[in-house]
């Protein structure tokens, strides 16, 4: 977990507020991902990036945006937070090499509550 | 739709006992199947990974099996410890299109003293 860090770890905000979640990694990986986890559901992909300035939508990108200005940083923004965005958010990284295995390494998570 | 289903949803066992968790998937074709352990409030950590050509992989007391014909995988935990209490997530990686990772909903295991 120490190789992939997320800030903040916990955040409570109000409906309509803009929120940014930050992810940093020291693994030197090209690929970074943002997931959300809800009770009873598997992790769902919000956005992913295979390189700096490369941005791709995941299965649940509506209401979110991301920025990849540097290889080591990938930020997730909620432009106008709503209560159903209350969830546990995870950042992950993976390496382009060893394609057949391509392990993902996850950060510790950010617990976001939207009131 | 590609899916990964895990059973049981939750499981309680006594310390020292063995248990087996199941994962059925419909993802095809797939690159690899991975089992993660997720402690409460933490990010998932990889336990084992198998490509489609492998049928077993061990990591200490954890042994994963894969039957690509029936599209089933299992994770067997031997001599359980209190620290094994966690959620165990099965993840299948597609090889078509975007190489997506398809996550199961997990099995929540509680080991009692």
CSV table of C-alpha atoms in Angstrom, one decimal:
chain,number,residue,atom,x,y,z
A,1,UNK,CA,0.0,0.0,0.0
A,2,UNK,CA,2.8,2.4,0.7
A,3,UNK,CA,3.8,2.5,-3.0
A,4,UNK,CA,0.3,3.9,-3.9
A,5,UNK,CA,-1.0,6.7,-1.7
A,6,UNK,CA,-4.4,8.4,-1.7
A,7,UNK,CA,-5.4,11.7,-0.1
A,8,UNK,CA,-7.6,12.3,1.7
A,9,UNK,CA,-8.4,9.0,3.4
A,10,UNK,CA,-11.7,10.2,4.6
A,11,UNK,CA,-13.9,13.1,3.4
A,12,UNK,CA,-17.4,14.3,4.3
A,13,UNK,CA,-18.9,16.8,2.0
A,14,UNK,CA,-22.2,18.3,1.0
A,15,UNK,CA,-24.3,17.9,-2.1
A,16,UNK,CA,-23.2,20.2,-4.9
A,17,UNK,CA,-19.6,20.7,-3.7
A,18,UNK,CA,-16.6,20.0,-5.9
A,19,UNK,CA,-14.3,17.3,-4.5
A,20,UNK,CA,-10.9,16.2,-5.7
A,21,UNK,CA,-9.3,12.9,-4.7
A,22,UNK,CA,-5.6,12.5,-5.2
A,23,UNK,CA,-3.5,9.5,-6.0
A,24,UNK,CA,0.3,9.2,-6.1
A,25,UNK,CA,2.5,6.3,-6.9
A,26,UNK,CA,6.2,5.6,-6.6
A,27,UNK,CA,6.1,2.3,-8.5
A,28,UNK,CA,7.0,3.9,-11.8
A,29,UNK,CA,3.9,2.3,-13.5
A,30,UNK,CA,2.4,3.7,-16.6
A,31,UNK,CA,-1.1,2.7,-16.0
A,32,UNK,CA,-3.4,4.1,-13.3
A,33,UNK,CA,-7.0,3.5,-12.5
A,34,UNK,CA,-9.8,4.8,-10.3
A,35,UNK,CA,-12.5,2.4,-8.9
A,36,UNK,CA,-15.4,2.8,-6.6
A,37,UNK,CA,-16.5,0.1,-4.2
A,38,UNK,CA,-20.1,-0.1,-2.8
A,39,UNK,CA,-21.4,-2.6,-0.3
A,40,UNK,CA,-22.5,-5.8,-2.1
A,41,UNK,CA,-21.0,-4.8,-5.4
A,42,UNK,CA,-17.6,-5.5,-7.0
A,43,UNK,CA,-15.2,-2.7,-7.7
A,44,UNK,CA,-16.3,-0.7,-10.7
A,45,UNK,CA,-14.0,1.2,-13.0
A,46,UNK,CA,-14.5,4.9,-13.2
A,47,UNK,CA,-11.6,6.0,-15.4
A,48,UNK,CA,-8.2,4.7,-16.4
A,49,UNK,CA,-5.0,6.1,-18.0
A,50,UNK,CA,-2.3,4.3,-19.8
A,51,UNK,CA,0.1,7.2,-19.9
A,52,UNK,CA,0.4,10.9,-19.2
A,53,UNK,CA,-2.5,12.8,-20.8
A,54,UNK,CA,-4.2,9.6,-21.8
A,55,UNK,CA,-7.7,9.4,-20.4
A,56,UNK,CA,-10.3,6.6,-20.9
A,57,UNK,CA,-13.8,6.2,-19.5
A,58,UNK,CA,-14.7,3.2,-17.5
A,59,UNK,CA,-18.1,1.8,-16.9
A,60,UNK,CA,-19.3,4.5,-14.5
A,61,UNK,CA,-17.7,7.7,-15.6
A,62,UNK,CA,-20.8,10.0,-15.4
A,63,UNK,CA,-20.4,12.7,-12.8
A,64,UNK,CA,-16.6,12.2,-12.6
A,65,UNK,CA,-13.6,13.6,-14.3
A,66,UNK,CA,-9.9,12.9,-14.0
A,67,UNK,CA,-6.5,14.4,-14.7
A,68,UNK,CA,-3.2,12.7,-15.4
A,69,UNK,CA,-0.6,15.5,-15.5
A,70,UNK,CA,2.3,13.4,-14.5
A,71,UNK,CA,3.2,9.7,-14.6
A,72,UNK,CA,3.0,9.4,-10.8
A,73,UNK,CA,-0.2,11.3,-10.2
A,74,UNK,CA,-3.8,10.6,-11.1
A,75,UNK,CA,-6.6,12.8,-9.6
A,76,UNK,CA,-10.3,12.2,-9.6
A,77,UNK,CA,-12.8,15.0,-9.4
A,78,UNK,CA,-16.5,15.1,-8.5
A,79,UNK,CA,-17.6,18.3,-10.1
A,80,UNK,CA,-20.9,18.5,-8.2
A,81,UNK,CA,-21.1,15.8,-5.6
A,82,UNK,CA,-24.4,13.9,-5.0
A,83,UNK,CA,-25.3,11.5,-2.2
A,84,UNK,CA,-25.2,8.4,-4.4
A,85,UNK,CA,-21.5,9.1,-4.9
A,86,UNK,CA,-20.9,8.1,-1.3
A,87,UNK,CA,-18.6,5.1,-1.6
A,88,UNK,CA,-15.0,3.8,-1.0
A,89,UNK,CA,-12.7,5.0,-3.8
A,90,UNK,CA,-9.6,3.1,-4.8
A,91,UNK,CA,-6.7,4.1,-7.0
A,92,UNK,CA,-4.7,1.3,-8.6
A,93,UNK,CA,-1.6,1.1,-10.8
A,94,UNK,CA,-0.2,-1.6,-13.1
A,95,UNK,CA,2.8,-2.0,-15.4
A,96,UNK,CA,2.8,-2.3,-19.1
A,97,UNK,CA,5.4,-5.1,-18.9
A,98,UNK,CA,4.5,-8.7,-18.1
A,99,UNK,CA,1.3,-8.3,-19.9
A,100,UNK,CA,0.0,-11.8,-19.2
A,101,UNK,CA,0.1,-11.2,-15.4
A,102,UNK,CA,-0.2,-7.4,-15.2
A,103,UNK,CA,-0.9,-7.2,-11.5
A,104,UNK,CA,-2.8,-4.2,-10.2
A,105,UNK,CA,-1.6,-2.6,-7.0
A,106,UNK,CA,-4.2,-0.7,-5.0
A,107,UNK,CA,-4.0,2.3,-2.7
A,108,UNK,CA,-5.5,2.3,0.8
A,109,UNK,CA,-8.8,3.9,-0.4
A,110,UNK,CA,-10.7,7.1,0.3
A,111,UNK,CA,-14.0,6.9,2.1
A,112,UNK,CA,-16.2,9.7,0.7
A,113,UNK,CA,-19.5,10.6,2.3
A,114,UNK,CA,-21.8,13.1,0.5
A,115,UNK,CA,-24.6,14.5,2.7
B,1,UNK,CA,-22.3,-9.7,-20.3
B,2,UNK,CA,-19.0,-10.8,-18.7
B,3,UNK,CA,-19.5,-11.6,-15.1
B,4,UNK,CA,-17.7,-13.0,-12.1
B,5,UNK,CA,-19.8,-14.6,-9.3
B,6,UNK,CA,-18.5,-15.7,-5.9
B,7,UNK,CA,-19.9,-17.9,-3.3
B,8,UNK,CA,-20.6,-18.0,-0.5
B,9,UNK,CA,-21.2,-14.3,0.2
B,10,UNK,CA,-20.0,-14.8,3.8
B,11,UNK,CA,-18.5,-17.5,5.8
B,12,UNK,CA,-17.7,-18.0,9.5
B,13,UNK,CA,-15.2,-20.7,10.5
B,14,UNK,CA,-13.2,-21.6,13.6
B,15,UNK,CA,-9.5,-20.9,13.8
B,16,UNK,CA,-7.4,-23.8,12.5
B,17,UNK,CA,-10.1,-25.1,10.1
B,18,UNK,CA,-9.9,-25.2,6.4
B,19,UNK,CA,-12.3,-23.5,4.0
B,20,UNK,CA,-12.8,-23.2,0.2
B,21,UNK,CA,-14.2,-20.2,-1.6
B,22,UNK,CA,-15.7,-20.4,-5.1
B,23,UNK,CA,-15.6,-18.2,-8.1
B,24,UNK,CA,-17.6,-18.8,-11.3
B,25,UNK,CA,-17.0,-16.6,-14.3
B,26,UNK,CA,-18.4,-16.1,-17.8
B,27,UNK,CA,-15.5,-13.9,-19.0
B,28,UNK,CA,-14.2,-15.2,-22.4
B,29,UNK,CA,-11.6,-15.1,-23.6
B,30,UNK,CA,-9.6,-14.2,-20.5
B,31,UNK,CA,-6.0,-13.5,-19.8
B,32,UNK,CA,-5.7,-14.3,-16.1
B,33,UNK,CA,-7.6,-14.9,-12.9
B,34,UNK,CA,-6.5,-13.4,-9.6
B,35,UNK,CA,-7.5,-13.7,-6.0
B,36,UNK,CA,-7.2,-10.7,-3.8
B,37,UNK,CA,-7.5,-10.3,0.0
B,38,UNK,CA,-9.0,-7.1,1.2
B,39,UNK,CA,-8.9,-6.3,4.9
B,40,UNK,CA,-11.6,-4.0,6.2
B,41,UNK,CA,-10.9,-0.4,5.2
B,42,UNK,CA,-7.9,-1.3,3.1
B,43,UNK,CA,-7.1,-1.8,-0.6
B,44,UNK,CA,-7.1,-5.3,-2.1
B,45,UNK,CA,-3.8,-7.2,-2.0
B,46,UNK,CA,-3.0,-9.9,-4.5
B,47,UNK,CA,-2.8,-13.5,-3.2
B,48,UNK,CA,-2.4,-15.6,-6.4
B,49,UNK,CA,-2.7,-15.2,-10.1
B,50,UNK,CA,-3.2,-17.9,-12.8
B,51,UNK,CA,-3.2,-17.6,-16.6
B,52,UNK,CA,-5.7,-19.6,-18.6
B,53,UNK,CA,-3.1,-22.4,-19.0
B,54,UNK,CA,-2.4,-22.8,-15.3
B,55,UNK,CA,-4.7,-24.9,-13.0
B,56,UNK,CA,-3.2,-24.4,-9.6
B,57,UNK,CA,-1.1,-21.8,-7.7
B,58,UNK,CA,-0.1,-21.6,-4.1
B,59,UNK,CA,0.9,-18.8,-1.8
B,60,UNK,CA,1.6,-20.2,1.7
B,61,UNK,CA,-1.6,-21.4,3.2
B,62,UNK,CA,-3.6,-20.2,0.2
B,63,UNK,CA,-4.1,-22.5,-2.8
B,64,UNK,CA,-6.0,-21.4,-5.9
B,65,UNK,CA,-7.3,-23.7,-8.6
B,66,UNK,CA,-8.6,-23.0,-12.0
B,67,UNK,CA,-10.7,-25.1,-14.4
B,68,UNK,CA,-10.9,-23.2,-17.6
B,69,UNK,CA,-13.3,-25.7,-19.2
B,70,UNK,CA,-16.0,-25.2,-16.5
B,71,UNK,CA,-15.0,-21.6,-15.9
B,72,UNK,CA,-14.6,-22.2,-12.2
B,73,UNK,CA,-11.9,-21.2,-9.7
B,74,UNK,CA,-11.6,-21.9,-6.0
B,75,UNK,CA,-9.4,-20.5,-3.2
B,76,UNK,CA,-8.6,-23.0,-0.4
B,77,UNK,CA,-7.3,-21.7,2.9
B,78,UNK,CA,-5.6,-24.2,5.1
B,79,UNK,CA,-5.3,-24.0,8.9
B,80,UNK,CA,-7.1,-20.7,9.1
B,81,UNK,CA,-5.8,-17.9,11.4
B,82,UNK,CA,-7.6,-14.9,12.9
B,83,UNK,CA,-5.7,-12.7,10.5
B,84,UNK,CA,-7.4,-14.5,7.6
B,85,UNK,CA,-10.6,-12.6,8.5
B,86,UNK,CA,-11.1,-10.4,5.4
B,87,UNK,CA,-13.0,-10.2,2.1
B,88,UNK,CA,-11.6,-12.4,-0.7
B,89,UNK,CA,-12.2,-11.1,-4.2
B,90,UNK,CA,-11.9,-13.0,-7.5
B,91,UNK,CA,-10.9,-10.9,-10.5
B,92,UNK,CA,-10.8,-12.0,-14.1
B,93,UNK,CA,-9.0,-10.0,-16.8
B,94,UNK,CA,-10.4,-10.0,-20.3
B,95,UNK,CA,-8.2,-10.3,-23.4
B,96,UNK,CA,-10.7,-8.8,-25.8
B,97,UNK,CA,-11.1,-5.1,-26.4
B,98,UNK,CA,-10.0,-3.0,-23.5
B,99,UNK,CA,-8.4,-5.7,-21.3
B,100,UNK,CA,-10.8,-4.9,-18.5
B,101,UNK,CA,-10.6,-6.4,-15.0
B,102,UNK,CA,-14.0,-7.9,-14.0
B,103,UNK,CA,-14.4,-8.0,-10.2
B,104,UNK,CA,-16.5,-10.4,-8.2
B,105,UNK,CA,-18.4,-9.1,-5.2
B,106,UNK,CA,-16.2,-11.0,-2.8
B,107,UNK,CA,-16.6,-13.5,0.0
B,108,UNK,CA,-16.5,-12.1,3.5
B,109,UNK,CA,-14.6,-14.6,5.8
B,110,UNK,CA,-14.6,-14.3,9.5
B,111,UNK,CA,-12.3,-16.6,11.6
B,112,UNK,CA,-13.3,-17.1,15.2
B,113,UNK,CA,-11.0,-18.1,18.1
